[in-house]
């Protein structure tokens, strides 16, 4: 017992090596008390570890430790988990100044608190959203106008996970996992949901707009559909029946949405070409053929500065070497645990 207690102060790798000394040390290295301590250390800063895994730690903490590492690699919630959480909501800056101004995440003074005051909703089994906060902003999310939600896309395989959630006719929410605390995220190009209390600005770099993956360009067709009031979603059962009515001086014109979207994309490409032409020629700049590497460094610095400034959707996240591998040995560790 004293040997097992001593091992609980070591890390997992050291305990595994101790188990190779002899049978007595091997037995101590398998002690549930030792692995119970490891589970506590691993889970203490985690927003989510499934209840079945936490319960497993009471009888087989070593197996619970390995299972939690495996589960952390899963990127999408089950339907039961989606309904279980109280989801915190905020707009991304790409939604525009009007929505930022009425969003409590952005508009309230959190007085240095690491946790922001946010809109909170619960996804109900009947396909509605239940309001859990007291903020007046966006009461329509669960007020008289009941927005409906549905699982739009699931993973393949025997056990289904929710990859994409559709709420009313807004751009759909793509699910993912927080790389550090194992909580779940849902995001569109305009909004972010977290399955855990949302950190205030500056307290979690992984939730900064510039680090979030879903951008307007990724959902441009859904954005067009929302802005033109076209219900349904691309590829849906009634997709071919979607029409947009455009009022003109000669009367209304009914246009298939797919055709309209194609024209909008062509216009966007023309604008991009014009922008590229403007950037290619600057009479005040003398070209330097030997400065390719310096230009790349300047571009990288510019991306980092924009990300730090929180300017929104057009930035790409910079790579932080320190946090590049969130679970550097998790997979190998879980497999190694099972082999012992």
GROMACS .gro file of C-alpha atoms in nm:
model
  340
    1UNK     CA    1   0.000   0.000   0.000
    2UNK     CA    2   0.282   0.242   0.082
    3UNK     CA    3   0.449   0.154  -0.249
    4UNK     CA    4   0.128   0.232  -0.440
    5UNK     CA    5   0.091   0.556  -0.246
    6UNK     CA    6   0.444   0.656  -0.343
    7UNK     CA    7   0.374   0.580  -0.709
    8UNK     CA    8   0.073   0.811  -0.707
    9UNK     CA    9   0.316   1.105  -0.684
   10UNK     CA   10   0.484   1.002  -1.010
   11UNK     CA   11   0.362   1.060  -1.363
   12UNK     CA   12   0.206   0.787  -1.579
   13UNK     CA   13   0.522   0.705  -1.772
   14UNK     CA   14   0.728   0.660  -1.454
   15UNK     CA   15   0.464   0.429  -1.303
   16UNK     CA   16   0.463   0.216  -1.616
   17UNK     CA   17   0.839   0.179  -1.597
   18UNK     CA   18   0.818   0.094  -1.227
   19UNK     CA   19   0.583  -0.189  -1.316
   20UNK     CA   20   0.865  -0.359  -1.508
   21UNK     CA   21   1.087  -0.401  -1.200
   22UNK     CA   22   0.925  -0.713  -1.049
   23UNK     CA   23   0.587  -0.864  -0.964
   24UNK     CA   24   0.543  -0.663  -0.647
   25UNK     CA   25   0.608  -0.335  -0.822
   26UNK     CA   26   0.389  -0.440  -1.114
   27UNK     CA   27   0.101  -0.510  -0.876
   28UNK     CA   28   0.148  -0.170  -0.712
   29UNK     CA   29   0.156   0.002  -1.052
   30UNK     CA   30  -0.190  -0.142  -1.127
   31UNK     CA   31  -0.344  -0.027  -0.800
   32UNK     CA   32  -0.675   0.152  -0.845
   33UNK     CA   33  -0.571   0.418  -0.594
   34UNK     CA   34  -0.275   0.517  -0.811
   35UNK     CA   35  -0.484   0.547  -1.126
   36UNK     CA   36  -0.760   0.724  -0.937
   37UNK     CA   37  -0.511   1.000  -0.860
   38UNK     CA   38  -0.407   1.010  -1.226
   39UNK     CA   39  -0.771   1.046  -1.329
   40UNK     CA   40  -0.820   1.337  -1.091
   41UNK     CA   41  -0.515   1.514  -1.227
   42UNK     CA   42  -0.615   1.458  -1.588
   43UNK     CA   43  -0.977   1.564  -1.542
   44UNK     CA   44  -0.940   1.855  -1.301
   45UNK     CA   45  -0.940   2.123  -1.574
   46UNK     CA   46  -1.170   1.943  -1.818
   47UNK     CA   47  -1.511   2.085  -1.901
   48UNK     CA   48  -1.646   1.747  -2.003
   49UNK     CA   49  -1.570   1.384  -1.929
   50UNK     CA   50  -1.863   1.146  -1.997
   51UNK     CA   51  -2.045   1.027  -1.686
   52UNK     CA   52  -1.993   0.662  -1.776
   53UNK     CA   53  -1.616   0.715  -1.775
   54UNK     CA   54  -1.618   0.902  -1.444
   55UNK     CA   55  -1.825   0.621  -1.291
   56UNK     CA   56  -1.578   0.367  -1.431
   57UNK     CA   57  -1.301   0.522  -1.221
   58UNK     CA   58  -1.454   0.384  -0.900
   59UNK     CA   59  -1.381   0.025  -1.000
   60UNK     CA   60  -1.119   0.041  -1.276
   61UNK     CA   61  -0.950   0.381  -1.273
   62UNK     CA   62  -0.674   0.265  -1.506
   63UNK     CA   63  -0.926   0.173  -1.773
   64UNK     CA   64  -1.117   0.499  -1.710
   65UNK     CA   65  -0.797   0.697  -1.765
   66UNK     CA   66  -0.734   0.530  -2.100
   67UNK     CA   67  -1.098   0.560  -2.209
   68UNK     CA   68  -1.108   0.932  -2.131
   69UNK     CA   69  -0.805   0.989  -2.356
   70UNK     CA   70  -0.970   0.794  -2.635
   71UNK     CA   71  -1.297   0.982  -2.591
   72UNK     CA   72  -1.113   1.316  -2.606
   73UNK     CA   73  -1.027   1.239  -2.968
   74UNK     CA   74  -1.399   1.232  -3.057
   75UNK     CA   75  -1.497   1.559  -3.221
   76UNK     CA   76  -1.878   1.551  -3.216
   77UNK     CA   77  -2.143   1.508  -2.942
   78UNK     CA   78  -2.409   1.242  -2.928
   79UNK     CA   79  -2.772   1.351  -2.942
   80UNK     CA   80  -2.801   1.278  -2.569
   81UNK     CA   81  -2.504   1.505  -2.498
   82UNK     CA   82  -2.647   1.779  -2.717
   83UNK     CA   83  -2.965   1.775  -2.506
   84UNK     CA   84  -2.773   1.745  -2.178
   85UNK     CA   85  -2.572   2.068  -2.198
   86UNK     CA   86  -2.675   2.425  -2.126
   87UNK     CA   87  -2.520   2.598  -2.427
   88UNK     CA   88  -2.364   2.945  -2.395
   89UNK     CA   89  -2.400   3.169  -2.699
   90UNK     CA   90  -2.225   3.470  -2.847
   91UNK     CA   91  -2.197   3.635  -3.186
   92UNK     CA   92  -1.874   3.647  -3.379
   93UNK     CA   93  -1.762   3.990  -3.496
   94UNK     CA   94  -1.840   3.882  -3.851
   95UNK     CA   95  -2.211   3.904  -3.762
   96UNK     CA   96  -2.182   4.283  -3.773
   97UNK     CA   97  -2.189   4.576  -3.526
   98UNK     CA   98  -2.564   4.566  -3.462
   99UNK     CA   99  -2.554   4.216  -3.317
  100UNK     CA  100  -2.230   4.280  -3.129
  101UNK     CA  101  -2.386   4.580  -2.955
  102UNK     CA  102  -2.682   4.383  -2.818
  103UNK     CA  103  -2.485   4.070  -2.728
  104UNK     CA  104  -2.411   4.063  -2.350
  105UNK     CA  105  -2.082   3.882  -2.415
  106UNK     CA  106  -1.952   4.190  -2.596
  107UNK     CA  107  -2.157   4.470  -2.440
  108UNK     CA  108  -2.139   4.394  -2.066
  109UNK     CA  109  -1.850   4.472  -1.834
  110UNK     CA  110  -1.747   4.137  -1.686
  111UNK     CA  111  -1.530   4.314  -1.427
  112UNK     CA  112  -1.226   4.098  -1.482
  113UNK     CA  113  -1.419   3.772  -1.437
  114UNK     CA  114  -1.276   3.478  -1.633
  115UNK     CA  115  -1.633   3.372  -1.719
  116UNK     CA  116  -1.854   3.590  -1.939
  117UNK     CA  117  -2.221   3.658  -1.889
  118UNK     CA  118  -2.386   3.515  -2.198
  119UNK     CA  119  -2.710   3.409  -2.356
  120UNK     CA  120  -2.784   3.048  -2.251
  121UNK     CA  121  -3.014   2.803  -2.425
  122UNK     CA  122  -3.100   2.438  -2.385
  123UNK     CA  123  -3.185   2.223  -2.686
  124UNK     CA  124  -3.511   2.041  -2.611
  125UNK     CA  125  -3.619   1.699  -2.742
  126UNK     CA  126  -3.925   1.858  -2.909
  127UNK     CA  127  -3.695   2.060  -3.138
  128UNK     CA  128  -3.726   2.395  -2.956
  129UNK     CA  129  -3.481   2.605  -2.757
  130UNK     CA  130  -3.538   2.679  -2.389
  131UNK     CA  131  -3.420   3.012  -2.251
  132UNK     CA  132  -3.210   2.980  -1.933
  133UNK     CA  133  -3.072   3.335  -1.895
  134UNK     CA  134  -3.229   3.663  -1.789
  135UNK     CA  135  -3.085   3.883  -2.064
  136UNK     CA  136  -3.337   4.080  -2.266
  137UNK     CA  137  -3.120   4.056  -2.576
  138UNK     CA  138  -3.233   3.803  -2.836
  139UNK     CA  139  -3.536   3.686  -2.640
  140UNK     CA  140  -3.679   3.562  -2.970
  141UNK     CA  141  -3.444   3.265  -2.937
  142UNK     CA  142  -3.699   3.121  -2.695
  143UNK     CA  143  -3.973   3.382  -2.675
  144UNK     CA  144  -4.296   3.395  -2.869
  145UNK     CA  145  -4.109   3.302  -3.185
  146UNK     CA  146  -3.999   2.944  -3.124
  147UNK     CA  147  -3.702   2.862  -3.340
  148UNK     CA  148  -3.684   2.497  -3.438
  149UNK     CA  149  -3.368   2.291  -3.443
  150UNK     CA  150  -3.278   1.961  -3.602
  151UNK     CA  151  -2.971   1.745  -3.654
  152UNK     CA  152  -2.876   1.809  -4.013
  153UNK     CA  153  -2.575   1.580  -4.047
  154UNK     CA  154  -2.442   1.285  -3.846
  155UNK     CA  155  -2.130   1.075  -3.861
  156UNK     CA  156  -2.123   0.739  -4.035
  157UNK     CA  157  -2.098   0.421  -3.833
  158UNK     CA  158  -2.295   0.232  -3.573
  159UNK     CA  159  -2.302   0.512  -3.318
  160UNK     CA  160  -2.424   0.841  -3.459
  161UNK     CA  161  -2.271   1.173  -3.360
  162UNK     CA  162  -2.415   1.514  -3.446
  163UNK     CA  163  -2.180   1.687  -3.691
  164UNK     CA  164  -2.409   1.973  -3.797
  165UNK     CA  165  -2.710   2.134  -3.631
  166UNK     CA  166  -2.971   2.341  -3.813
  167UNK     CA  167  -3.160   2.611  -3.621
  168UNK     CA  168  -3.445   2.761  -3.820
  169UNK     CA  169  -3.300   2.894  -4.148
  170UNK     CA  170  -2.976   3.038  -4.008
  171UNK     CA  171  -2.640   2.911  -4.136
  172UNK     CA  172  -2.591   2.569  -3.978
  173UNK     CA  173  -2.380   2.503  -3.669
  174UNK     CA  174  -2.075   2.279  -3.710
  175UNK     CA  175  -1.979   2.082  -3.399
  176UNK     CA  176  -1.624   2.026  -3.274
  177UNK     CA  177  -1.423   1.971  -2.954
  178UNK     CA  178  -1.222   2.220  -2.755
  179UNK     CA  179  -0.858   2.109  -2.785
  180UNK     CA  180  -0.778   2.177  -2.419
  181UNK     CA  181  -1.079   2.132  -2.192
  182UNK     CA  182  -1.262   1.864  -2.398
  183UNK     CA  183  -1.586   2.063  -2.402
  184UNK     CA  184  -1.794   2.082  -2.718
  185UNK     CA  185  -1.833   2.376  -2.955
  186UNK     CA  186  -2.094   2.464  -3.215
  187UNK     CA  187  -2.025   2.742  -3.458
  188UNK     CA  188  -2.138   2.898  -3.779
  189UNK     CA  189  -1.976   3.184  -3.964
  190UNK     CA  190  -2.168   3.425  -3.739
  191UNK     CA  191  -2.206   3.264  -3.396
  192UNK     CA  192  -2.037   3.044  -3.138
  193UNK     CA  193  -2.191   2.807  -2.883
  194UNK     CA  194  -1.999   2.636  -2.601
  195UNK     CA  195  -2.119   2.343  -2.389
  196UNK     CA  196  -1.943   2.497  -2.089
  197UNK     CA  197  -1.943   2.846  -1.930
  198UNK     CA  198  -1.792   3.071  -2.192
  199UNK     CA  199  -1.464   3.240  -2.093
  200UNK     CA  200  -1.446   3.618  -2.112
  201UNK     CA  201  -1.254   3.791  -2.387
  202UNK     CA  202  -0.883   3.720  -2.366
  203UNK     CA  203  -0.913   3.421  -2.131
  204UNK     CA  204  -0.913   3.145  -2.394
  205UNK     CA  205  -0.724   3.200  -2.717
  206UNK     CA  206  -0.884   2.894  -2.878
  207UNK     CA  207  -1.219   3.075  -2.868
  208UNK     CA  208  -1.096   3.399  -3.023
  209UNK     CA  209  -1.264   3.467  -3.356
  210UNK     CA  210  -0.937   3.441  -3.543
  211UNK     CA  211  -0.881   3.088  -3.413
  212UNK     CA  212  -1.231   2.959  -3.490
  213UNK     CA  213  -1.252   2.749  -3.802
  214UNK     CA  214  -1.588   2.824  -3.966
  215UNK     CA  215  -1.575   3.139  -4.180
  216UNK     CA  216  -1.820   3.322  -4.403
  217UNK     CA  217  -1.652   3.180  -4.713
  218UNK     CA  218  -1.717   2.829  -4.582
  219UNK     CA  219  -2.092   2.892  -4.561
  220UNK     CA  220  -2.142   3.144  -4.837
  221UNK     CA  221  -2.438   2.962  -4.994
  222UNK     CA  222  -2.613   2.934  -4.656
  223UNK     CA  223  -2.545   3.304  -4.599
  224UNK     CA  224  -2.704   3.388  -4.934
  225UNK     CA  225  -3.006   3.173  -4.851
  226UNK     CA  226  -3.054   3.344  -4.516
  227UNK     CA  227  -3.015   3.694  -4.657
  228UNK     CA  228  -3.262   3.624  -4.937
  229UNK     CA  229  -3.510   3.455  -4.705
  230UNK     CA  230  -3.481   3.113  -4.871
  231UNK     CA  231  -3.577   2.838  -4.626
  232UNK     CA  232  -3.439   2.486  -4.635
  233UNK     CA  233  -3.077   2.399  -4.687
  234UNK     CA  234  -2.856   2.299  -4.980
  235UNK     CA  235  -2.921   1.942  -5.081
  236UNK     CA  236  -3.248   1.924  -4.887
  237UNK     CA  237  -3.556   1.741  -5.014
  238UNK     CA  238  -3.714   2.057  -5.150
  239UNK     CA  239  -3.394   2.217  -5.271
  240UNK     CA  240  -3.497   2.233  -5.635
  241UNK     CA  241  -3.819   2.410  -5.543
  242UNK     CA  242  -3.642   2.701  -5.372
  243UNK     CA  243  -3.714   3.026  -5.547
  244UNK     CA  244  -3.629   3.391  -5.484
  245UNK     CA  245  -3.871   3.669  -5.578
  246UNK     CA  246  -3.694   3.987  -5.692
  247UNK     CA  247  -3.906   4.299  -5.719
  248UNK     CA  248  -3.824   4.514  -6.022
  249UNK     CA  249  -3.980   4.821  -6.183
  250UNK     CA  250  -4.141   4.589  -6.438
  251UNK     CA  251  -4.284   4.357  -6.175
  252UNK     CA  252  -4.160   4.058  -5.976
  253UNK     CA  253  -3.910   3.812  -6.121
  254UNK     CA  254  -3.891   3.457  -5.986
  255UNK     CA  255  -3.536   3.320  -5.998
  256UNK     CA  256  -3.416   2.974  -5.891
  257UNK     CA  257  -3.190   3.024  -5.592
  258UNK     CA  258  -2.914   2.804  -5.737
  259UNK     CA  259  -2.893   3.033  -6.039
  260UNK     CA  260  -2.888   3.344  -5.822
  261UNK     CA  261  -2.615   3.199  -5.600
  262UNK     CA  262  -2.406   3.120  -5.907
  263UNK     CA  263  -2.426   3.482  -6.021
  264UNK     CA  264  -2.339   3.609  -5.673
  265UNK     CA  265  -2.030   3.388  -5.668
  266UNK     CA  266  -1.926   3.520  -6.010
  267UNK     CA  267  -1.959   3.877  -5.887
  268UNK     CA  268  -1.749   3.791  -5.582
  269UNK     CA  269  -1.479   3.641  -5.803
  270UNK     CA  270  -1.473   3.958  -6.016
  271UNK     CA  271  -1.430   4.167  -5.700
  272UNK     CA  272  -1.145   3.944  -5.584
  273UNK     CA  273  -0.975   3.981  -5.921
  274UNK     CA  274  -1.004   4.359  -5.898
  275UNK     CA  275  -0.857   4.354  -5.548
  276UNK     CA  276  -0.569   4.137  -5.663
  277UNK     CA  277  -0.494   4.382  -5.946
  278UNK     CA  278  -0.485   4.671  -5.700
  279UNK     CA  279  -0.245   4.486  -5.475
  280UNK     CA  280  -0.016   4.380  -5.759
  281UNK     CA  281   0.071   4.736  -5.859
  282UNK     CA  282   0.180   5.004  -5.617
  283UNK     CA  283   0.370   5.300  -5.771
  284UNK     CA  284   0.519   5.391  -5.433
  285UNK     CA  285   0.683   5.053  -5.374
  286UNK     CA  286   1.009   4.942  -5.531
  287UNK     CA  287   1.011   4.566  -5.589
  288UNK     CA  288   1.288   4.365  -5.426
  289UNK     CA  289   1.343   4.025  -5.583
  290UNK     CA  290   1.549   3.905  -5.287
  291UNK     CA  291   1.288   3.975  -5.020
  292UNK     CA  292   1.053   3.676  -5.060
  293UNK     CA  293   1.138   3.538  -4.717
  294UNK     CA  294   1.107   3.879  -4.554
  295UNK     CA  295   0.767   3.930  -4.716
  296UNK     CA  296   0.648   3.597  -4.581
  297UNK     CA  297   0.764   3.696  -4.232
  298UNK     CA  298   0.582   4.028  -4.257
  299UNK     CA  299   0.264   3.852  -4.367
  300UNK     CA  300   0.289   3.614  -4.073
  301UNK     CA  301   0.346   3.901  -3.830
  302UNK     CA  302   0.047   4.082  -3.978
  303UNK     CA  303  -0.172   3.775  -3.931
  304UNK     CA  304  -0.064   3.745  -3.568
  305UNK     CA  305  -0.129   4.113  -3.498
  306UNK     CA  306  -0.476   4.097  -3.651
  307UNK     CA  307  -0.556   3.788  -3.449
  308UNK     CA  308  -0.441   3.959  -3.132
  309UNK     CA  309  -0.664   4.252  -3.220
  310UNK     CA  310  -0.968   4.025  -3.257
  311UNK     CA  311  -1.066   4.169  -3.594
  312UNK     CA  312  -1.279   3.873  -3.691
  313UNK     CA  313  -1.330   3.612  -3.955
  314UNK     CA  314  -1.069   3.693  -4.220
  315UNK     CA  315  -0.766   3.600  -4.016
  316UNK     CA  316  -0.603   3.260  -3.994
  317UNK     CA  317  -0.492   3.124  -3.659
  318UNK     CA  318  -0.121   3.132  -3.594
  319UNK     CA  319   0.047   2.816  -3.475
  320UNK     CA  320   0.174   2.819  -3.118
  321UNK     CA  321   0.462   2.574  -3.083
  322UNK     CA  322   0.396   2.538  -2.715
  323UNK     CA  323   0.038   2.421  -2.772
  324UNK     CA  324   0.082   2.255  -3.109
  325UNK     CA  325   0.025   1.904  -2.971
  326UNK     CA  326  -0.247   1.919  -2.711
  327UNK     CA  327  -0.230   1.547  -2.640
  328UNK     CA  328   0.128   1.466  -2.745
  329UNK     CA  329   0.120   1.112  -2.610
  330UNK     CA  330  -0.249   1.046  -2.546
  331UNK     CA  331  -0.306   0.783  -2.814
  332UNK     CA  332   0.021   0.603  -2.751
  333UNK     CA  333  -0.037   0.625  -2.377
  334UNK     CA  334  -0.385   0.475  -2.399
  335UNK     CA  335  -0.257   0.186  -2.611
  336UNK     CA  336   0.041   0.135  -2.382
  337UNK     CA  337  -0.185   0.122  -2.078
  338UNK     CA  338  -0.390  -0.156  -2.236
  339UNK     CA  339  -0.079  -0.357  -2.319
  340UNK     CA  340   0.048  -0.363  -1.960
   0.00000   0.00000   0.00000
